[in-house]
mmCIF file of C-alpha atoms in Angstrom:
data_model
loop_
_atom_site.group_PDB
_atom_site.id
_atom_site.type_symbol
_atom_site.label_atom_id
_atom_site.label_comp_id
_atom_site.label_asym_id
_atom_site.label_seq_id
_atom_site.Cartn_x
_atom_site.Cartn_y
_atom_site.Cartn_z
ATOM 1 C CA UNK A 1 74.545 65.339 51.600
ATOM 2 C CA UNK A 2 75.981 67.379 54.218
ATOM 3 C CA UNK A 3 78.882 69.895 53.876
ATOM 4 C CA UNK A 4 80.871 67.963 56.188
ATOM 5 C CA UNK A 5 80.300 64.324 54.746
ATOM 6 C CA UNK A 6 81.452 65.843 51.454
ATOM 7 C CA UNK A 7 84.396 67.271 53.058
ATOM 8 C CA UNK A 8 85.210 64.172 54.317
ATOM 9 C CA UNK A 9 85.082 62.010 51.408
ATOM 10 C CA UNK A 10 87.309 64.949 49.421
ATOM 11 C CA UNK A 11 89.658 64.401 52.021
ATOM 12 C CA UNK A 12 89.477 60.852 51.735
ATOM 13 C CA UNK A 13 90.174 60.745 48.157
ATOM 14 C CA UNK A 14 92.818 62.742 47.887
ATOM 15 C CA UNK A 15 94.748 60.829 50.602
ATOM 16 C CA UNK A 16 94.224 57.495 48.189
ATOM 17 C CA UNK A 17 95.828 59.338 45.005
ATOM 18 C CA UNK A 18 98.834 58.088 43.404
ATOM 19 C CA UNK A 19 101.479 59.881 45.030
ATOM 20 C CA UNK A 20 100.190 60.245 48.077
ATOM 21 C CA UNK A 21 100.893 57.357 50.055
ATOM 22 C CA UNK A 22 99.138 56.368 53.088
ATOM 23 C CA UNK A 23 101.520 57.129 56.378
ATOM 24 C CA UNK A 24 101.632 53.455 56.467
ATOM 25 C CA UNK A 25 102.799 53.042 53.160
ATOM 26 C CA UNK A 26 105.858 55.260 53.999
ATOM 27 C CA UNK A 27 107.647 52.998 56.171
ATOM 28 C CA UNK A 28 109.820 52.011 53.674
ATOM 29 C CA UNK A 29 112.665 49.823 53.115
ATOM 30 C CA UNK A 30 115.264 52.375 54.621
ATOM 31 C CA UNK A 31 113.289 52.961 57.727
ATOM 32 C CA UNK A 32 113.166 49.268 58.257
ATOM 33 C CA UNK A 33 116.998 48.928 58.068
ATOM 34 C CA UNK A 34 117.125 51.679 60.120
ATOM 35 C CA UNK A 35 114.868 50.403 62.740
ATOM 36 C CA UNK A 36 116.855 46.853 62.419
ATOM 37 C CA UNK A 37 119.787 48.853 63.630
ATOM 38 C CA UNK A 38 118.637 50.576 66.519
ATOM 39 C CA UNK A 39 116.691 46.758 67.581
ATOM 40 C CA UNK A 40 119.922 45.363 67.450
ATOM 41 C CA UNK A 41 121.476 48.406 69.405
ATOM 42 C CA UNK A 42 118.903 48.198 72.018
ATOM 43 C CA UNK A 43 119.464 44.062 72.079
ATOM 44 C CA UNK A 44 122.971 43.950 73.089
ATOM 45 C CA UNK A 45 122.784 46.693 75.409
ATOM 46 C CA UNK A 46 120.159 44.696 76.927
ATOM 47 C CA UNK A 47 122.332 41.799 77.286
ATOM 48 C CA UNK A 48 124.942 43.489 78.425
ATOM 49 C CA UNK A 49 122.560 44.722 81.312
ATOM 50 C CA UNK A 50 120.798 41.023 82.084
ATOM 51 C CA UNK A 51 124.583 39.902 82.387
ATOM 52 C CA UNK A 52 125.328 42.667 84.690
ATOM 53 C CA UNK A 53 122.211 42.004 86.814
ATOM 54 C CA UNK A 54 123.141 38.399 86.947
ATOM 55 C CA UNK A 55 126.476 38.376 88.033
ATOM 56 C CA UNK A 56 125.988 41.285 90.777
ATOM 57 C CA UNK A 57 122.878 42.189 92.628
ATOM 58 C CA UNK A 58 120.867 39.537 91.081
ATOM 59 C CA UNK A 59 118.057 42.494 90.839
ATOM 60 C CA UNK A 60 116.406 43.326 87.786
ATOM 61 C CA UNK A 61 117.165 40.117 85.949
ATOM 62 C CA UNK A 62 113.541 39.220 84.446
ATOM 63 C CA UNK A 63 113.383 42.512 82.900
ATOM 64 C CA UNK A 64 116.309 43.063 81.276
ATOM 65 C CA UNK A 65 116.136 39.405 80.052
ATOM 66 C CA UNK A 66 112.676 39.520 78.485
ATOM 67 C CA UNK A 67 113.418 42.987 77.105
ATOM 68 C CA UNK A 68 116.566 41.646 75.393
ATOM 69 C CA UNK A 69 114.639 38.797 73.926
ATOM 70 C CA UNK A 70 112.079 41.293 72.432
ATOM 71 C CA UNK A 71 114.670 43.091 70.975
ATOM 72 C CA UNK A 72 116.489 40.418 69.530
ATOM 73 C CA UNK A 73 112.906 38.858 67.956
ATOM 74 C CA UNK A 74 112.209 42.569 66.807
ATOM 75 C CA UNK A 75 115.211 42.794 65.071
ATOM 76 C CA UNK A 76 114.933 39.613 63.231
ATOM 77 C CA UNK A 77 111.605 40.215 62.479
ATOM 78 C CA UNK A 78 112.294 43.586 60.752
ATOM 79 C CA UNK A 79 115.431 42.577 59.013
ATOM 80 C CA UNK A 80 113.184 40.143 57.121
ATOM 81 C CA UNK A 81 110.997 42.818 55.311
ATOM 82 C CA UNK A 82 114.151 44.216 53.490
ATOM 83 C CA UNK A 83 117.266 42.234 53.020
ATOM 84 C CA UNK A 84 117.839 40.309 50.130
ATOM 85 C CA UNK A 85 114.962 43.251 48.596
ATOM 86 C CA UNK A 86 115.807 45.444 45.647
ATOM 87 C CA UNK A 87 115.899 48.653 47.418
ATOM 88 C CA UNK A 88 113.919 51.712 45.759
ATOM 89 C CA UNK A 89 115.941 54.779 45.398
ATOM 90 C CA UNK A 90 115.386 57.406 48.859
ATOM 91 C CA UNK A 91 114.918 60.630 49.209
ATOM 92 C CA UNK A 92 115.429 63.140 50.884
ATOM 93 C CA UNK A 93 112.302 62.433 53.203
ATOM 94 C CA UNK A 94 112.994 58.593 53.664
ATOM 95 C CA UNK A 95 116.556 59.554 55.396
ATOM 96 C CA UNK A 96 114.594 61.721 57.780
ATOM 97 C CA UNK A 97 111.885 59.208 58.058
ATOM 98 C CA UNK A 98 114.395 56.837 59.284
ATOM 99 C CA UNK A 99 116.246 58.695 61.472
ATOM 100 C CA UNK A 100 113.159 60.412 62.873
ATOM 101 C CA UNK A 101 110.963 57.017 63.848
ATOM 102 C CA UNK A 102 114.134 55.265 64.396
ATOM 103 C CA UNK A 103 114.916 57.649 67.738
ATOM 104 C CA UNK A 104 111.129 57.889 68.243
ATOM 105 C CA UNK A 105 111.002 54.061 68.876
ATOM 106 C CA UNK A 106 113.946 53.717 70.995
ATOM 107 C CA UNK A 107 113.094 56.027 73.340
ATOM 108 C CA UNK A 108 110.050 54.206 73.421
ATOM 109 C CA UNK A 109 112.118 50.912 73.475
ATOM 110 C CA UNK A 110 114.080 52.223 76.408
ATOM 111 C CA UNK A 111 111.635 52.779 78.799
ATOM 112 C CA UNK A 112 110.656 49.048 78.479
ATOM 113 C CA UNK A 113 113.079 47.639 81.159
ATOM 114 C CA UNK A 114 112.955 49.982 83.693
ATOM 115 C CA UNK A 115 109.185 50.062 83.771
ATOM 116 C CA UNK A 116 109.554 46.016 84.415
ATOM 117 C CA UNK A 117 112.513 46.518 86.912
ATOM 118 C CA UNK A 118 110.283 48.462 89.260
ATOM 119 C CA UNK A 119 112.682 51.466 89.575
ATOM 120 C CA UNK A 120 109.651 53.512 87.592
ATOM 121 C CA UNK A 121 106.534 52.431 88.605
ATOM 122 C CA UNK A 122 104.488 55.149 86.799
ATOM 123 C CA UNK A 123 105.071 54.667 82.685
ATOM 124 C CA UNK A 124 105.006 58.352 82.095
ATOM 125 C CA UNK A 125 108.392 58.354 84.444
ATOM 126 C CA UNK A 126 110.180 55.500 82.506
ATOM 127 C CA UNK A 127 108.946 57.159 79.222
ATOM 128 C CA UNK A 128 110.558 60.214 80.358
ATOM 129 C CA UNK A 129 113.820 58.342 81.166
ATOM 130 C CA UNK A 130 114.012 56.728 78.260
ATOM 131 C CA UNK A 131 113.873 59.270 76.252
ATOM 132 C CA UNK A 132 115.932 61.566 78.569
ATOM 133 C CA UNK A 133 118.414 58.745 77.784
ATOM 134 C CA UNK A 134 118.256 58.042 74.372
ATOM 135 C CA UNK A 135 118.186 61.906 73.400
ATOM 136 C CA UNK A 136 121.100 62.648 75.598
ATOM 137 C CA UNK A 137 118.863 65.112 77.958
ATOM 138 C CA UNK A 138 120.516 63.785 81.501
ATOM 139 C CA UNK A 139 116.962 64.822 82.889
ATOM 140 C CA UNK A 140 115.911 62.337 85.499
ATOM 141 C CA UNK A 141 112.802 60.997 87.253
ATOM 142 C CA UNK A 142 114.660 59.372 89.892
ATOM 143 C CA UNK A 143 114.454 60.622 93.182
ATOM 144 C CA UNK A 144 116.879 58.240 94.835
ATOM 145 C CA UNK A 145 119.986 57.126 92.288
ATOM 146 C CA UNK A 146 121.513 55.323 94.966
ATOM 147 C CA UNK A 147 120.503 51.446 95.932
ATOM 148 C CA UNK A 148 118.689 51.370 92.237
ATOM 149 C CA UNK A 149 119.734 47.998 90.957
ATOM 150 C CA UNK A 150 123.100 48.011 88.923
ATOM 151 C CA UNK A 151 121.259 47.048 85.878
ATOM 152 C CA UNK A 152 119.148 49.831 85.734
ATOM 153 C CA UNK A 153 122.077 52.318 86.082
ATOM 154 C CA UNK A 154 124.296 50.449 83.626
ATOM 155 C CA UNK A 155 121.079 50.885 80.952
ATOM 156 C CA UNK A 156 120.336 54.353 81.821
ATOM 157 C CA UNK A 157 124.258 54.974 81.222
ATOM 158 C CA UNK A 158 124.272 52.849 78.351
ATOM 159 C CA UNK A 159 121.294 54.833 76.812
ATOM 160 C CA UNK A 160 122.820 57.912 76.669
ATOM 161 C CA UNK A 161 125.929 56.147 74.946
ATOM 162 C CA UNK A 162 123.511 54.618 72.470
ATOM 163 C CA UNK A 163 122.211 57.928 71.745
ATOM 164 C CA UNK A 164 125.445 59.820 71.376
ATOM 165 C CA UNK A 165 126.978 57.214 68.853
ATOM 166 C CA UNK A 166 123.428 56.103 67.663
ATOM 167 C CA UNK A 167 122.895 58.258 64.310
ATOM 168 C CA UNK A 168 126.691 56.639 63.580
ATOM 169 C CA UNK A 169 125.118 53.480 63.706
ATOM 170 C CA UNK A 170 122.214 54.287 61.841
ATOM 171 C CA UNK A 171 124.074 55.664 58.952
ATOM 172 C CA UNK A 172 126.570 52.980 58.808
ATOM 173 C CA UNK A 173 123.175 50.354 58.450
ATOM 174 C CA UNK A 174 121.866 52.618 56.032
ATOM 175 C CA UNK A 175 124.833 54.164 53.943
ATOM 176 C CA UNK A 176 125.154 51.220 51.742
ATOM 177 C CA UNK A 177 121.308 52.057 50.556
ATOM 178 C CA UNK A 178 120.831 55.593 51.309
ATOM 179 C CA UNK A 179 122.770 57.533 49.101
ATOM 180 C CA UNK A 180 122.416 60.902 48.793
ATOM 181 C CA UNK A 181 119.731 60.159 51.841
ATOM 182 C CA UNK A 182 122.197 59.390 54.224
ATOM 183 C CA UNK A 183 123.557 62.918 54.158
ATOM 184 C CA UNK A 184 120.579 64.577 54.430
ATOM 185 C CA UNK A 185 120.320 62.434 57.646
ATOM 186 C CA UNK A 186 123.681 63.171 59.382
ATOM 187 C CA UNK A 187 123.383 66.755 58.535
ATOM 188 C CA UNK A 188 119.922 67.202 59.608
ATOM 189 C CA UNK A 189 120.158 65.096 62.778
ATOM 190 C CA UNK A 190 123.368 65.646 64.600
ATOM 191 C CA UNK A 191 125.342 68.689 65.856
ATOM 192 C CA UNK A 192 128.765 66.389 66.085
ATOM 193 C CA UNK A 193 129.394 66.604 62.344
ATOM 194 C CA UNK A 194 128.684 69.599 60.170
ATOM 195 C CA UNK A 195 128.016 70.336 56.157
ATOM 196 C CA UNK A 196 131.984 69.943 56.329
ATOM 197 C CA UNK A 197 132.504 65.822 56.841
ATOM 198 C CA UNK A 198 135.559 64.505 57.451
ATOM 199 C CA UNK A 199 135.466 61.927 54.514
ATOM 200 C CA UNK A 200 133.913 62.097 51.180
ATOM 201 C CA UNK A 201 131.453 59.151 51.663
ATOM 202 C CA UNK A 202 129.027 59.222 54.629
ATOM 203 C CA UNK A 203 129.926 55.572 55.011
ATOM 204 C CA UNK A 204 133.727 56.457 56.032
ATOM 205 C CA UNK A 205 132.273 59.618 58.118
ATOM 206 C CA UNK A 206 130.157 57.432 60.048
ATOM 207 C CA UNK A 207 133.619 55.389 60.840
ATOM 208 C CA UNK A 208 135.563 58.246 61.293
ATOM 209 C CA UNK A 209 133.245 59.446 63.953
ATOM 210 C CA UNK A 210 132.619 56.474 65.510
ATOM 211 C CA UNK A 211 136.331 56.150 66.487
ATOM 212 C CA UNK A 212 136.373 59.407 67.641
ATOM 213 C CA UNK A 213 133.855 58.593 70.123
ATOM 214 C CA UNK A 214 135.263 55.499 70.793
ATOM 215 C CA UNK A 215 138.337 57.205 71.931
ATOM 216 C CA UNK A 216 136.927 60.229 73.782
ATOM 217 C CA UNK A 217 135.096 57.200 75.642
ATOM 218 C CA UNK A 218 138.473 55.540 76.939
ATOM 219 C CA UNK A 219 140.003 58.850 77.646
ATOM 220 C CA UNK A 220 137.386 59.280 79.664
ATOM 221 C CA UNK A 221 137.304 55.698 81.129
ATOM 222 C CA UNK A 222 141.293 55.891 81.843
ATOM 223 C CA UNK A 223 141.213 59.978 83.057
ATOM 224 C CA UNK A 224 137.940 58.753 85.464
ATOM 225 C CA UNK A 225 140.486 55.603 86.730
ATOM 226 C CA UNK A 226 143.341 57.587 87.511
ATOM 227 C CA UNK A 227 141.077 60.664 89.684
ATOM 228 C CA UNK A 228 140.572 57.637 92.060
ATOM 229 C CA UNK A 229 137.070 56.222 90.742
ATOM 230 C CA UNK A 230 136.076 52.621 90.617
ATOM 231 C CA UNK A 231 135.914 50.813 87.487
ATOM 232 C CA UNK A 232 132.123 50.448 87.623
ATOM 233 C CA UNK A 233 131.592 54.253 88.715
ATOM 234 C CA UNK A 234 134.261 54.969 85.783
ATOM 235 C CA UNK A 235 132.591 53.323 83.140
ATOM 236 C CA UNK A 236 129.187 54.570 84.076
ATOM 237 C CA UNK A 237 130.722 58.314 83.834
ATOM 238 C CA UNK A 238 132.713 57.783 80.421
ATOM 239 C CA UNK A 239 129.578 56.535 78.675
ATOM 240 C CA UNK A 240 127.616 60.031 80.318
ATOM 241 C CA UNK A 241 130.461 61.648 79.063
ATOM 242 C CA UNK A 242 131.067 60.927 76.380
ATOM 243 C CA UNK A 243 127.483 61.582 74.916
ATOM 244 C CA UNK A 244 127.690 64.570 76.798
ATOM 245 C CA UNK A 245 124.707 63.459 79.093
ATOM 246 C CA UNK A 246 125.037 63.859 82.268
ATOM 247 C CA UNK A 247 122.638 60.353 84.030
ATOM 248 C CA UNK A 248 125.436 59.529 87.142
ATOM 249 C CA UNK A 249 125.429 56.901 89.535
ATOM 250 C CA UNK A 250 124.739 58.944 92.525
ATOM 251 C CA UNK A 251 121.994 60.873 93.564
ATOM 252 C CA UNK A 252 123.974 63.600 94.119
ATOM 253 C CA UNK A 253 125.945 63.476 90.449
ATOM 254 C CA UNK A 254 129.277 64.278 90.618
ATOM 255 C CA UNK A 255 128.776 66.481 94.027
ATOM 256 C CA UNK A 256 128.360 62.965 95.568
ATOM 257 C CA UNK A 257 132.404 61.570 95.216
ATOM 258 C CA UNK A 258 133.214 64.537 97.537
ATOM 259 C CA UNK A 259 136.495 64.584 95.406
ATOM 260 C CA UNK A 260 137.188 68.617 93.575
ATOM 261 C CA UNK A 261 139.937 66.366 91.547
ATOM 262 C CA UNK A 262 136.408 63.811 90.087
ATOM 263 C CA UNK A 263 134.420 67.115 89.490
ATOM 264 C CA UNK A 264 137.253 68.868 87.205
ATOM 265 C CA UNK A 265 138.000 65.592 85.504
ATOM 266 C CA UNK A 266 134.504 65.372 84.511
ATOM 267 C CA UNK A 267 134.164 68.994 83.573
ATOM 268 C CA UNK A 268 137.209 69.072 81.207
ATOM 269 C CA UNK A 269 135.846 65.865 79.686
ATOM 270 C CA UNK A 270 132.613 67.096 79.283
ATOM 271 C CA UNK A 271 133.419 70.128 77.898
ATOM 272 C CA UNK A 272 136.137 68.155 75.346
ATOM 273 C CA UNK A 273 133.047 66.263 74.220
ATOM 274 C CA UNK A 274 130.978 69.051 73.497
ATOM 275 C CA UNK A 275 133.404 70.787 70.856
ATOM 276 C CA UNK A 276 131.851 69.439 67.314
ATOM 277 C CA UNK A 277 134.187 66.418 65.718
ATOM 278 C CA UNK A 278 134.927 68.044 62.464
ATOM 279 C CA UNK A 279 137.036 70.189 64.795
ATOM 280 C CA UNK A 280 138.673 67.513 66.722
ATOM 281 C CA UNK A 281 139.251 65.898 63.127
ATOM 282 C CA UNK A 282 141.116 68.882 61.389
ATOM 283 C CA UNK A 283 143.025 69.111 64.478
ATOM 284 C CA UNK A 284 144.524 65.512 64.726
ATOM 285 C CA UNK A 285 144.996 65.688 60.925
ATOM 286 C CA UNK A 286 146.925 68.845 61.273
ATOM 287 C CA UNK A 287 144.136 70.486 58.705
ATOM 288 C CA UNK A 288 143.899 73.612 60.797
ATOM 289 C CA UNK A 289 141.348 75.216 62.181
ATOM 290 C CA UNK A 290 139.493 77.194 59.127
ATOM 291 C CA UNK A 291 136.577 78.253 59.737
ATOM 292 C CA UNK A 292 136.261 76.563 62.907
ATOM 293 C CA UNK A 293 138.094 78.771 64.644
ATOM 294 C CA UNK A 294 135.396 80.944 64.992
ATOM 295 C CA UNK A 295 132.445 77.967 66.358
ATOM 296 C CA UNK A 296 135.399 77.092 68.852
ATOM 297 C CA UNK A 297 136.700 80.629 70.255
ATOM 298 C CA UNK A 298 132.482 81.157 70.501
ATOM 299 C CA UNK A 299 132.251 78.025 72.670
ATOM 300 C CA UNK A 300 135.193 78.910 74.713
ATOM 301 C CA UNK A 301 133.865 82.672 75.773
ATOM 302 C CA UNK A 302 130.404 81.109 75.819
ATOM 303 C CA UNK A 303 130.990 78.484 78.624
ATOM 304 C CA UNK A 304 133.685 80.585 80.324
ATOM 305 C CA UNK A 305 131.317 83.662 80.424
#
């Protein structure tokens, strides 16, 4: 027997011992509530996008519809291999399993639809969207914004709103389950809430934060209205606000509305966004600034200098 034949069957065998799962194996319960979540994200978006494309350009309506339906059977199909299932306890590596292959496979989800729509011919550039989306990048392999169908602007948008509030919406699936896990995973994954939350269960943190997106969306919706854009530029913008993005409606961004009064609205915005929640938080509370004060006067000097 050759070195190499015995090397592999070592290998081989100590992949197969108890304890040592095979990667398979791993997916467990958690991840599949997790993944539920982000299906059933992707879904409504979707619809929201097929309804757009219906009752406006009529463009991109077979893609968006078919790539709502397989989100909507995806999501059903997954939510069958755990509820109504004892739930093992997770660690500390299942919460990051989850969140990990959950953002994984909605970038990957994302990139469906506009390969369909025809806007990205090559699957490498609607790969590369998706994920610029989901992950909040802005980074775009459009040449041409403009004349894209409305559909495919409103998902892009929508994307990068999904992936600003998404690890919200995966903790709130998974909180009830998670435990301890579900820490680990808002810690680990996002820069909007720190080892400070704003509640003592991750369950109310995930709220909290949630409405505090929710509302820095319609400021931005309302301040976007009143500097004179319409309401479909406006809600575009908000959502790339919001998430701090930066996908537009224009090929040009924000240089394209010609308007100095647009460009400092969405600066301010953008840079409200940015500042970390916990912050925001103490400050609507009246809590002070604590320790804060020091992350905030650094992002001040930082983006001024």
């Amino acid at each position: 027997m050759s070195d190499v034949t015995a090397d592999a069957r070592r290998l081989r065998w100590r992949l197969r011992r108890p304890g040592r799962p095979r990667i398979g194996a791993r997916i467990g319960p958690l991840t599949r509530r997790a993944l539920t979540a982000g299906a059933i994200a992707l879904a409504v978006a979707g619809l929201v996008c097929t309804i757009t494309a219906v009752v406006s350009d009529g463009r991109a309506v077979g893609a968006f519809g078919a790539s709502t339906a397989a989100a909507a059977v995806l999501a059903l199909l997954l939510r069958q291999t755990w509820v109504g299932r004892t739930m093992p306890s997770p660690t500390g590596r299942d919460g990051l399993m989850a969140a990990g292959l959950t953002w994984v496979a909605a970038s990957l989800f994302a990139s469906i639809p506009l390969l369909l729509s025809g806007s990205f011919p090559r699957v490498a550039d609607a790969i590369f969207e998706g994920t610029s989306g989901i992950t909040t990048t802005g980074a775009t392999a459009l040449v041409e914004v403009d004349g894209q169908p409305n559909a495919v602007l409103l998902w892009r948008s929508l994307t990068h709103w999904i992936g600003g509030i998404g690890i919200v919406v995966l903790l709130v699936a998974i909180a009830p389950a998670a435990g301890g896990a579900a820490r680990r995973v808002l810690l680990g994954e996002t820069s909007r809430v720190q080892e400070e939350t704003v509640a003592p269960q991750m369950r109310d943190t995930a709220r909290i934060t949630a409405l505090i997106y929710l509302t820095v969306t319609g400021i931005a919706l309302v301040a976007l209205l009143l500097v004179g854009l319409s309401p479909w530029e406006a809600v575009n913008h908000a959502m790339s606000v919001a998430s701090t993005g930066g996908f537009s409606t224009r090929t040009a961004s924000a240089g394209g509305f010609e308007s100095v009064s647009v460009e400092i609205a969405l600066t301010v915005l953008m840079l409200a966004s940015g500042v970390s929640y916990v912050i925001w938080w103490r400050l609507v509370t009246g809590r002070g600034l604590g320790i804060h004060g020091v992350e905030l006067r650094s992002y001040v000097v930082f983006v001024i200098g």
